[in-house]
Amino acid sequence: MPLLIAANWKMHKTGDETADFCTGLRALEERFAWVEILLCPPFTALASARAALKGSSIRLGAQNMHWEQKGAFTGEIAAPMLLSLEVSHVLIGHSERRQLMGETDEAVRRKVRAALQAGLTPLLCVGETEQERRRGHTAAVLRRQLTFALSELDAGTAQNLVVAYEPVWAIGTGVAASAGDADRAAKLVREVTGEILGPAAAGQLRLLYGGSVSAANIGQFVAQPSVDGALVGGASLELEPFVLLINSAREAVGL
Ligand code: PGA
């Protein structure tokens, strides 16, 4: 499977800004045949991204969704709405949603299940806080988050799953995890997924590292055989640095 480089734009970019970025990236598309690129703009920019990317192999993701298909949930967005915009992936359980928006493990569980049932690929984010890391609780936190998120899935539907290890202390801080940390976490995520969903699902799982990924450090992550790509925030917001980052990943994997 090719590497997956996913851009999480968080609460950045209007529709017009998104269209400009997508048009610029598309113009370079022939250089990206070796990699899968996923852009996750805000909901309000998905339609512009879709228009600018029509016919392109660059994929579109959303940053969140509700677990119900429709109903009285003011301010929420449902899977069928995302599908109607040709969205293929959805971030679920990003630490900013868990920490700042009060998203619980239970909500994450419902969302992962609903995304898979709808035919969207969930990009489930897991990771420990600085305090949990200092106390040596990293493995226990990852195990708890994964157990909640995956325990009610049917192993067959989970073939489409992507998990991003995103240590909270590394997000937006400029201090990325070490390649060793990412490798250890990736192996643990695969092991726990195997315990819950069986070896076939664990084997097919795509595992990303996220947290202060940049052109300067992406190579050390994607060079790990346990890591299948990266989830990139700040370094994905401007076209040139993002293209540089993609090129660095390519050099690191020798393609
Ligand atoms: P960052 O964000 O690359 O800016 O650290 C990553 C993320 O939150 O997904």
PDB file of C-alpha atoms and ligand atoms in Angstrom:
ATOM      1  CA  MET A   1       0.000   0.000   0.000  1.00  0.00           C
ATOM      2  CA  PRO A   2       1.367   3.485  -0.776  1.00  0.00           C
ATOM      3  CA  LEU A   3       2.192   5.894   2.039  1.00  0.00           C
ATOM      4  CA  LEU A   4      -0.691   8.071   3.169  1.00  0.00           C
ATOM      5  CA  ILE A   5       0.042  11.745   3.854  1.00  0.00           C
ATOM      6  CA  ALA A   6      -2.993  13.434   5.382  1.00  0.00           C
ATOM      7  CA  ALA A   7      -3.341  17.199   5.864  1.00  0.00           C
ATOM      8  CA  ASN A   8      -5.461  18.347   8.809  1.00  0.00           C
ATOM      9  CA  TRP A   9      -6.229  22.010   8.275  1.00  0.00           C
ATOM     10  CA  LYS A  10      -8.206  22.358  11.506  1.00  0.00           C
ATOM     11  CA  MET A  11      -9.999  25.742  11.627  1.00  0.00           C
ATOM     12  CA  HIS A  12      -8.007  27.270   8.763  1.00  0.00           C
ATOM     13  CA  LYS A  13      -8.890  28.327   5.202  1.00  0.00           C
ATOM     14  CA  THR A  14     -12.006  29.684   3.564  1.00  0.00           C
ATOM     15  CA  GLY A  15     -13.480  28.059   0.479  1.00  0.00           C
ATOM     16  CA  ASP A  16     -11.506  30.367  -1.825  1.00  0.00           C
ATOM     17  CA  GLU A  17      -8.231  29.730  -0.015  1.00  0.00           C
ATOM     18  CA  THR A  18      -8.916  26.022  -0.202  1.00  0.00           C
ATOM     19  CA  ALA A  19      -9.628  26.181  -3.934  1.00  0.00           C
ATOM     20  CA  ASP A  20      -6.318  28.022  -4.525  1.00  0.00           C
ATOM     21  CA  PHE A  21      -4.341  25.440  -2.567  1.00  0.00           C
ATOM     22  CA  CYS A  22      -6.078  22.510  -4.302  1.00  0.00           C
ATOM     23  CA  THR A  23      -5.526  24.003  -7.751  1.00  0.00           C
ATOM     24  CA  GLY A  24      -1.818  24.500  -6.956  1.00  0.00           C
ATOM     25  CA  LEU A  25      -1.393  20.983  -5.595  1.00  0.00           C
ATOM     26  CA  ARG A  26      -3.228  19.486  -8.528  1.00  0.00           C
ATOM     27  CA  ALA A  27      -0.891  21.139 -10.984  1.00  0.00           C
ATOM     28  CA  LEU A  28       1.933  19.051  -9.450  1.00  0.00           C
ATOM     29  CA  GLU A  29      -0.066  15.883  -9.271  1.00  0.00           C
ATOM     30  CA  GLU A  30       2.025  13.788 -11.629  1.00  0.00           C
ATOM     31  CA  ARG A  31       4.818  13.914  -9.023  1.00  0.00           C
ATOM     32  CA  PHE A  32       2.563  12.235  -6.478  1.00  0.00           C
ATOM     33  CA  ALA A  33       1.794   8.928  -8.154  1.00  0.00           C
ATOM     34  CA  TRP A  34       3.794   7.083  -5.473  1.00  0.00           C
ATOM     35  CA  VAL A  35       1.794   8.449  -2.503  1.00  0.00           C
ATOM     36  CA  GLU A  36      -1.811   8.858  -1.377  1.00  0.00           C
ATOM     37  CA  ILE A  37      -2.636  12.422  -0.394  1.00  0.00           C
ATOM     38  CA  LEU A  38      -5.633  13.292   1.726  1.00  0.00           C
ATOM     39  CA  LEU A  39      -6.769  16.859   2.448  1.00  0.00           C
ATOM     40  CA  CYS A  40      -9.071  17.544   5.419  1.00  0.00           C
ATOM     41  CA  PRO A  41     -10.348  21.136   5.124  1.00  0.00           C
ATOM     42  CA  PRO A  42     -13.093  22.581   7.336  1.00  0.00           C
ATOM     43  CA  PHE A  43     -16.650  21.491   6.443  1.00  0.00           C
ATOM     44  CA  THR A  44     -17.370  24.860   4.813  1.00  0.00           C
ATOM     45  CA  ALA A  45     -14.522  24.387   2.326  1.00  0.00           C
ATOM     46  CA  LEU A  46     -15.283  20.792   1.312  1.00  0.00           C
ATOM     47  CA  ALA A  47     -17.419  21.822  -1.677  1.00  0.00           C
ATOM     48  CA  SER A  48     -14.693  24.129  -3.034  1.00  0.00           C
ATOM     49  CA  ALA A  49     -12.078  21.427  -2.537  1.00  0.00           C
ATOM     50  CA  ARG A  50     -14.249  18.897  -4.303  1.00  0.00           C
ATOM     51  CA  ALA A  51     -14.742  21.215  -7.285  1.00  0.00           C
ATOM     52  CA  ALA A  52     -11.021  22.029  -7.522  1.00  0.00           C
ATOM     53  CA  LEU A  53     -10.033  18.354  -7.205  1.00  0.00           C
ATOM     54  CA  LYS A  54     -12.590  16.895  -9.607  1.00  0.00           C
ATOM     55  CA  GLY A  55     -10.985  14.008 -11.505  1.00  0.00           C
ATOM     56  CA  SER A  56      -7.860  14.131  -9.342  1.00  0.00           C
ATOM     57  CA  SER A  57      -6.566  11.245  -7.209  1.00  0.00           C
ATOM     58  CA  ILE A  58      -6.069  13.574  -4.220  1.00  0.00           C
ATOM     59  CA  ARG A  59      -8.625  12.451  -1.625  1.00  0.00           C
ATOM     60  CA  LEU A  60     -10.896  14.506   0.543  1.00  0.00           C
ATOM     61  CA  GLY A  61     -11.497  14.021   4.263  1.00  0.00           C
ATOM     62  CA  ALA A  62     -13.653  15.693   6.911  1.00  0.00           C
ATOM     63  CA  GLN A  63     -12.453  16.582  10.406  1.00  0.00           C
ATOM     64  CA  ASN A  64     -15.414  15.179  12.344  1.00  0.00           C
ATOM     65  CA  MET A  65     -18.923  13.756  11.937  1.00  0.00           C
ATOM     66  CA  HIS A  66     -21.936  12.824  14.026  1.00  0.00           C
ATOM     67  CA  TRP A  67     -22.851   9.185  14.491  1.00  0.00           C
ATOM     68  CA  GLU A  68     -26.514   9.610  13.545  1.00  0.00           C
ATOM     69  CA  GLN A  69     -27.531   9.833   9.883  1.00  0.00           C
ATOM     70  CA  LYS A  70     -29.818  12.811  10.413  1.00  0.00           C
ATOM     71  CA  GLY A  71     -31.968  14.398  13.090  1.00  0.00           C
ATOM     72  CA  ALA A  72     -32.266  17.188  15.626  1.00  0.00           C
ATOM     73  CA  PHE A  73     -28.534  17.765  16.248  1.00  0.00           C
ATOM     74  CA  THR A  74     -27.992  21.470  15.677  1.00  0.00           C
ATOM     75  CA  GLY A  75     -24.564  22.264  14.318  1.00  0.00           C
ATOM     76  CA  GLU A  76     -23.648  18.666  13.504  1.00  0.00           C
ATOM     77  CA  ILE A  77     -22.750  17.025  10.174  1.00  0.00           C
ATOM     78  CA  ALA A  78     -23.738  13.480   9.198  1.00  0.00           C
ATOM     79  CA  ALA A  79     -22.004  10.845   7.069  1.00  0.00           C
ATOM     80  CA  PRO A  80     -24.442  11.080   4.109  1.00  0.00           C
ATOM     81  CA  MET A  81     -23.686  14.816   3.862  1.00  0.00           C
ATOM     82  CA  LEU A  82     -19.973  14.054   3.641  1.00  0.00           C
ATOM     83  CA  LEU A  83     -20.516  11.308   1.086  1.00  0.00           C
ATOM     84  CA  SER A  84     -22.515  13.700  -1.081  1.00  0.00           C
ATOM     85  CA  LEU A  85     -19.351  15.842  -1.310  1.00  0.00           C
ATOM     86  CA  GLU A  86     -17.213  12.856  -2.319  1.00  0.00           C
ATOM     87  CA  VAL A  87     -15.485  12.765   1.028  1.00  0.00           C
ATOM     88  CA  SER A  88     -13.773   9.403   1.542  1.00  0.00           C
ATOM     89  CA  HIS A  89     -12.173   9.760   4.996  1.00  0.00           C
ATOM     90  CA  VAL A  90     -13.106  11.321   8.314  1.00  0.00           C
ATOM     91  CA  LEU A  91     -10.895  12.210  11.280  1.00  0.00           C
ATOM     92  CA  ILE A  92     -12.361  10.830  14.479  1.00  0.00           C
ATOM     93  CA  GLY A  93     -11.287  11.480  18.048  1.00  0.00           C
ATOM     94  CA  HIS A  94      -8.653  14.099  17.296  1.00  0.00           C
ATOM     95  CA  SER A  95      -7.168  15.185  20.627  1.00  0.00           C
ATOM     96  CA  GLU A  96      -8.399  18.755  20.112  1.00  0.00           C
ATOM     97  CA  ARG A  97     -11.936  17.393  19.989  1.00  0.00           C
ATOM     98  CA  ARG A  98     -11.338  15.121  22.947  1.00  0.00           C
ATOM     99  CA  GLN A  99      -9.676  17.819  25.054  1.00  0.00           C
ATOM    100  CA  LEU A 100     -11.346  21.067  23.981  1.00  0.00           C
ATOM    101  CA  MET A 101     -14.799  19.866  22.878  1.00  0.00           C
ATOM    102  CA  GLY A 102     -15.339  17.201  25.527  1.00  0.00           C
ATOM    103  CA  GLU A 103     -15.489  14.303  23.088  1.00  0.00           C
ATOM    104  CA  THR A 104     -15.592  11.054  25.052  1.00  0.00           C
ATOM    105  CA  ASP A 105     -14.310   7.569  24.244  1.00  0.00           C
ATOM    106  CA  GLU A 106     -17.969   6.555  23.914  1.00  0.00           C
ATOM    107  CA  ALA A 107     -18.665   9.259  21.306  1.00  0.00           C
ATOM    108  CA  VAL A 108     -15.530   8.186  19.429  1.00  0.00           C
ATOM    109  CA  ARG A 109     -16.729   4.578  19.456  1.00  0.00           C
ATOM    110  CA  ARG A 110     -20.090   5.545  17.953  1.00  0.00           C
ATOM    111  CA  LYS A 111     -18.486   7.725  15.306  1.00  0.00           C
ATOM    112  CA  VAL A 112     -15.999   5.077  14.162  1.00  0.00           C
ATOM    113  CA  ARG A 113     -18.794   2.549  13.825  1.00  0.00           C
ATOM    114  CA  ALA A 114     -21.086   4.974  11.990  1.00  0.00           C
ATOM    115  CA  ALA A 115     -18.315   6.035   9.599  1.00  0.00           C
ATOM    116  CA  LEU A 116     -17.520   2.443   8.646  1.00  0.00           C
ATOM    117  CA  GLN A 117     -21.187   1.580   8.240  1.00  0.00           C
ATOM    118  CA  ALA A 118     -21.591   4.562   5.906  1.00  0.00           C
ATOM    119  CA  GLY A 119     -18.588   3.535   3.805  1.00  0.00           C
ATOM    120  CA  LEU A 120     -16.265   6.290   5.025  1.00  0.00           C
ATOM    121  CA  THR A 121     -12.736   5.445   6.156  1.00  0.00           C
ATOM    122  CA  PRO A 122     -12.285   6.572   9.752  1.00  0.00           C
ATOM    123  CA  LEU A 123      -8.932   8.062  10.604  1.00  0.00           C
ATOM    124  CA  LEU A 124      -9.000   7.393  14.312  1.00  0.00           C
ATOM    125  CA  CYS A 125      -6.634   9.521  16.412  1.00  0.00           C
ATOM    126  CA  VAL A 126      -5.176   8.186  19.646  1.00  0.00           C
ATOM    127  CA  GLY A 127      -2.428   9.494  21.896  1.00  0.00           C
ATOM    128  CA  GLU A 128      -1.383  10.302  25.424  1.00  0.00           C
ATOM    129  CA  THR A 129      -1.012  13.679  27.137  1.00  0.00           C
ATOM    130  CA  GLU A 130       2.282  14.967  28.495  1.00  0.00           C
ATOM    131  CA  GLN A 131       1.248  14.056  32.039  1.00  0.00           C
ATOM    132  CA  GLU A 132       0.210  10.536  31.052  1.00  0.00           C
ATOM    133  CA  ARG A 133       3.534  10.092  29.307  1.00  0.00           C
ATOM    134  CA  ARG A 134       5.516  11.330  32.334  1.00  0.00           C
ATOM    135  CA  ARG A 135       3.656   8.863  34.517  1.00  0.00           C
ATOM    136  CA  GLY A 136       4.472   6.007  32.150  1.00  0.00           C
ATOM    137  CA  HIS A 137       0.830   5.526  31.119  1.00  0.00           C
ATOM    138  CA  THR A 138       1.252   5.775  27.344  1.00  0.00           C
ATOM    139  CA  ALA A 139       0.559   2.101  26.604  1.00  0.00           C
ATOM    140  CA  ALA A 140      -2.443   2.006  28.954  1.00  0.00           C
ATOM    141  CA  VAL A 141      -3.963   5.119  27.375  1.00  0.00           C
ATOM    142  CA  LEU A 142      -3.552   3.803  23.832  1.00  0.00           C
ATOM    143  CA  ARG A 143      -5.012   0.469  24.878  1.00  0.00           C
ATOM    144  CA  ARG A 144      -8.035   2.155  26.495  1.00  0.00           C
ATOM    145  CA  GLN A 145      -8.721   4.456  23.555  1.00  0.00           C
ATOM    146  CA  LEU A 146      -8.450   1.625  21.032  1.00  0.00           C
ATOM    147  CA  THR A 147     -10.512  -0.793  23.084  1.00  0.00           C
ATOM    148  CA  PHE A 148     -13.347   1.720  23.323  1.00  0.00           C
ATOM    149  CA  ALA A 149     -13.149   2.697  19.682  1.00  0.00           C
ATOM    150  CA  LEU A 150     -12.854  -0.745  18.122  1.00  0.00           C
ATOM    151  CA  SER A 151     -14.537  -3.223  20.438  1.00  0.00           C
ATOM    152  CA  GLU A 152     -17.932  -3.251  18.759  1.00  0.00           C
ATOM    153  CA  LEU A 153     -16.728  -3.364  15.184  1.00  0.00           C
ATOM    154  CA  ASP A 154     -17.186  -6.253  12.915  1.00  0.00           C
ATOM    155  CA  ALA A 155     -13.683  -7.367  11.880  1.00  0.00           C
ATOM    156  CA  GLY A 156     -14.671  -7.336   8.189  1.00  0.00           C
ATOM    157  CA  THR A 157     -15.686  -3.682   8.157  1.00  0.00           C
ATOM    158  CA  ALA A 158     -12.462  -2.670   9.873  1.00  0.00           C
ATOM    159  CA  GLN A 159     -10.342  -3.335   6.789  1.00  0.00           C
ATOM    160  CA  ASN A 160     -10.810   0.303   5.973  1.00  0.00           C
ATOM    161  CA  LEU A 161      -9.452   1.622   9.204  1.00  0.00           C
ATOM    162  CA  VAL A 162      -6.627   4.142   9.608  1.00  0.00           C
ATOM    163  CA  VAL A 163      -5.215   4.909  13.064  1.00  0.00           C
ATOM    164  CA  ALA A 164      -3.026   7.922  13.743  1.00  0.00           C
ATOM    165  CA  TYR A 165      -0.776   7.915  16.783  1.00  0.00           C
ATOM    166  CA  GLU A 166      -0.769  11.561  17.813  1.00  0.00           C
ATOM    167  CA  PRO A 167       0.813  12.215  21.195  1.00  0.00           C
ATOM    168  CA  VAL A 168      -0.984  15.283  22.556  1.00  0.00           C
ATOM    169  CA  TRP A 169       2.292  16.837  23.755  1.00  0.00           C
ATOM    170  CA  ALA A 170       3.641  16.794  20.198  1.00  0.00           C
ATOM    171  CA  ILE A 171       0.681  18.464  18.476  1.00  0.00           C
ATOM    172  CA  GLY A 172       1.397  22.013  17.413  1.00  0.00           C
ATOM    173  CA  THR A 173       4.373  22.281  19.774  1.00  0.00           C
ATOM    174  CA  GLY A 174       7.246  21.880  17.327  1.00  0.00           C
ATOM    175  CA  VAL A 175       8.439  18.961  19.465  1.00  0.00           C
ATOM    176  CA  ALA A 176       7.745  15.774  17.542  1.00  0.00           C
ATOM    177  CA  ALA A 177       8.002  12.314  19.071  1.00  0.00           C
ATOM    178  CA  SER A 178      11.160  10.387  18.296  1.00  0.00           C
ATOM    179  CA  ALA A 179      11.109   7.773  15.569  1.00  0.00           C
ATOM    180  CA  GLY A 180      11.505   5.188  18.359  1.00  0.00           C
ATOM    181  CA  ASP A 181       8.402   6.505  20.193  1.00  0.00           C
ATOM    182  CA  ALA A 182       6.379   6.413  16.982  1.00  0.00           C
ATOM    183  CA  ASP A 183       7.589   2.900  16.164  1.00  0.00           C
ATOM    184  CA  ARG A 184       6.781   1.583  19.658  1.00  0.00           C
ATOM    185  CA  ALA A 185       3.331   3.158  19.600  1.00  0.00           C
ATOM    186  CA  ALA A 186       2.607   1.914  16.080  1.00  0.00           C
ATOM    187  CA  LYS A 187       3.518  -1.638  17.063  1.00  0.00           C
ATOM    188  CA  LEU A 188       1.327  -1.431  20.148  1.00  0.00           C
ATOM    189  CA  VAL A 189      -1.618  -0.073  18.130  1.00  0.00           C
ATOM    190  CA  ARG A 190      -1.289  -2.941  15.689  1.00  0.00           C
ATOM    191  CA  GLU A 191      -1.011  -5.474  18.498  1.00  0.00           C
ATOM    192  CA  VAL A 192      -4.100  -4.175  20.343  1.00  0.00           C
ATOM    193  CA  THR A 193      -6.060  -3.977  17.084  1.00  0.00           C
ATOM    194  CA  GLY A 194      -5.120  -7.604  16.453  1.00  0.00           C
ATOM    195  CA  GLU A 195      -6.351  -8.613  19.914  1.00  0.00           C
ATOM    196  CA  ILE A 196      -9.692  -6.878  19.321  1.00  0.00           C
ATOM    197  CA  LEU A 197     -10.362  -7.466  15.637  1.00  0.00           C
ATOM    198  CA  GLY A 198      -8.091 -10.346  14.727  1.00  0.00           C
ATOM    199  CA  PRO A 199      -4.837 -10.624  12.805  1.00  0.00           C
ATOM    200  CA  ALA A 200      -6.323  -9.934   9.367  1.00  0.00           C
ATOM    201  CA  ALA A 201      -7.723  -6.543  10.400  1.00  0.00           C
ATOM    202  CA  ALA A 202      -4.479  -5.689  12.214  1.00  0.00           C
ATOM    203  CA  GLY A 203      -2.483  -6.587   9.123  1.00  0.00           C
ATOM    204  CA  GLN A 204      -4.573  -4.303   6.916  1.00  0.00           C
ATOM    205  CA  LEU A 205      -4.606  -1.401   9.337  1.00  0.00           C
ATOM    206  CA  ARG A 206      -2.844   1.746   8.135  1.00  0.00           C
ATOM    207  CA  LEU A 207      -0.887   3.476  10.817  1.00  0.00           C
ATOM    208  CA  LEU A 208       0.111   7.128  10.749  1.00  0.00           C
ATOM    209  CA  TYR A 209       2.248   9.273  13.015  1.00  0.00           C
ATOM    210  CA  GLY A 210       1.085  12.840  13.739  1.00  0.00           C
ATOM    211  CA  GLY A 211       2.392  15.697  15.891  1.00  0.00           C
ATOM    212  CA  SER A 212       4.743  18.439  14.648  1.00  0.00           C
ATOM    213  CA  VAL A 213       5.549  16.572  11.451  1.00  0.00           C
ATOM    214  CA  SER A 214       7.620  18.747   9.099  1.00  0.00           C
ATOM    215  CA  ALA A 215       9.712  18.445   5.961  1.00  0.00           C
ATOM    216  CA  ALA A 216      12.724  18.129   8.254  1.00  0.00           C
ATOM    217  CA  ASN A 217      11.468  15.173  10.280  1.00  0.00           C
ATOM    218  CA  ILE A 218       8.920  13.254   8.180  1.00  0.00           C
ATOM    219  CA  GLY A 219      11.679  11.020   6.807  1.00  0.00           C
ATOM    220  CA  GLN A 220      12.465   9.499  10.174  1.00  0.00           C
ATOM    221  CA  PHE A 221       8.821   8.480  10.656  1.00  0.00           C
ATOM    222  CA  VAL A 222       8.025   7.054   7.246  1.00  0.00           C
ATOM    223  CA  ALA A 223      11.339   5.173   7.246  1.00  0.00           C
ATOM    224  CA  GLN A 224       9.934   3.018  10.083  1.00  0.00           C
ATOM    225  CA  PRO A 225       8.417  -0.138   8.592  1.00  0.00           C
ATOM    226  CA  SER A 226       5.678   0.070  11.258  1.00  0.00           C
ATOM    227  CA  VAL A 227       4.537   3.547  10.074  1.00  0.00           C
ATOM    228  CA  ASP A 228       2.472   3.913   6.888  1.00  0.00           C
ATOM    229  CA  GLY A 229       2.299   7.690   6.659  1.00  0.00           C
ATOM    230  CA  ALA A 230       1.728  10.934   8.525  1.00  0.00           C
ATOM    231  CA  LEU A 231      -1.038  13.239   9.708  1.00  0.00           C
ATOM    232  CA  VAL A 232       0.201  16.787   9.268  1.00  0.00           C
ATOM    233  CA  GLY A 233      -1.280  19.967  10.748  1.00  0.00           C
ATOM    234  CA  GLY A 234       0.725  23.206  10.632  1.00  0.00           C
ATOM    235  CA  ALA A 235       3.144  22.058   7.927  1.00  0.00           C
ATOM    236  CA  SER A 236       0.268  21.319   5.526  1.00  0.00           C
ATOM    237  CA  LEU A 237      -1.234  24.810   5.470  1.00  0.00           C
ATOM    238  CA  GLU A 238       0.956  26.376   2.800  1.00  0.00           C
ATOM    239  CA  LEU A 239       1.497  24.753  -0.556  1.00  0.00           C
ATOM    240  CA  GLU A 240       5.277  25.021  -0.897  1.00  0.00           C
ATOM    241  CA  PRO A 241       6.235  23.632   2.507  1.00  0.00           C
ATOM    242  CA  PHE A 242       3.665  20.858   2.075  1.00  0.00           C
ATOM    243  CA  VAL A 243       5.115  19.850  -1.295  1.00  0.00           C
ATOM    244  CA  LEU A 244       8.587  19.935   0.267  1.00  0.00           C
ATOM    245  CA  LEU A 245       7.353  17.638   3.013  1.00  0.00           C
ATOM    246  CA  ILE A 246       5.927  15.177   0.484  1.00  0.00           C
ATOM    247  CA  ASN A 247       9.248  15.205  -1.378  1.00  0.00           C
ATOM    248  CA  SER A 248      11.190  14.546   1.841  1.00  0.00           C
ATOM    249  CA  ALA A 249       8.980  11.536   2.551  1.00  0.00           C
ATOM    250  CA  ARG A 250       9.696  10.246  -0.922  1.00  0.00           C
ATOM    251  CA  GLU A 251      13.445  10.509  -0.458  1.00  0.00           C
ATOM    252  CA  ALA A 252      13.221   8.737   2.893  1.00  0.00           C
ATOM    253  CA  VAL A 253      11.408   5.732   1.437  1.00  0.00           C
ATOM    254  CA  GLY A 254      13.699   5.684  -1.585  1.00  0.00           C
ATOM    255  CA  LEU A 255      11.054   6.089  -4.302  1.00  0.00           C
TER     256      LEU A 255
HETATM  257  P1  PGA B   1       0.627  19.593  13.914  1.00  0.00           P
HETATM  258  O1  PGA B   1      -0.854  18.974  14.065  1.00  0.00           O
HETATM  259  O2  PGA B   1       1.253  18.914  12.727  1.00  0.00           O
HETATM  260  O3  PGA B   1       0.408  21.059  13.697  1.00  0.00           O
HETATM  261  O4  PGA B   1       1.354  19.269  15.183  1.00  0.00           O
HETATM  262  C1  PGA B   1      -1.099  17.621  13.804  1.00  0.00           C
HETATM  263  C2  PGA B   1      -2.521  17.279  14.127  1.00  0.00           C
HETATM  264  O5  PGA B   1      -3.080  17.840  15.071  1.00  0.00           O
HETATM  265  O6  PGA B   1      -3.145  16.435  13.445  1.00  0.00           O
END
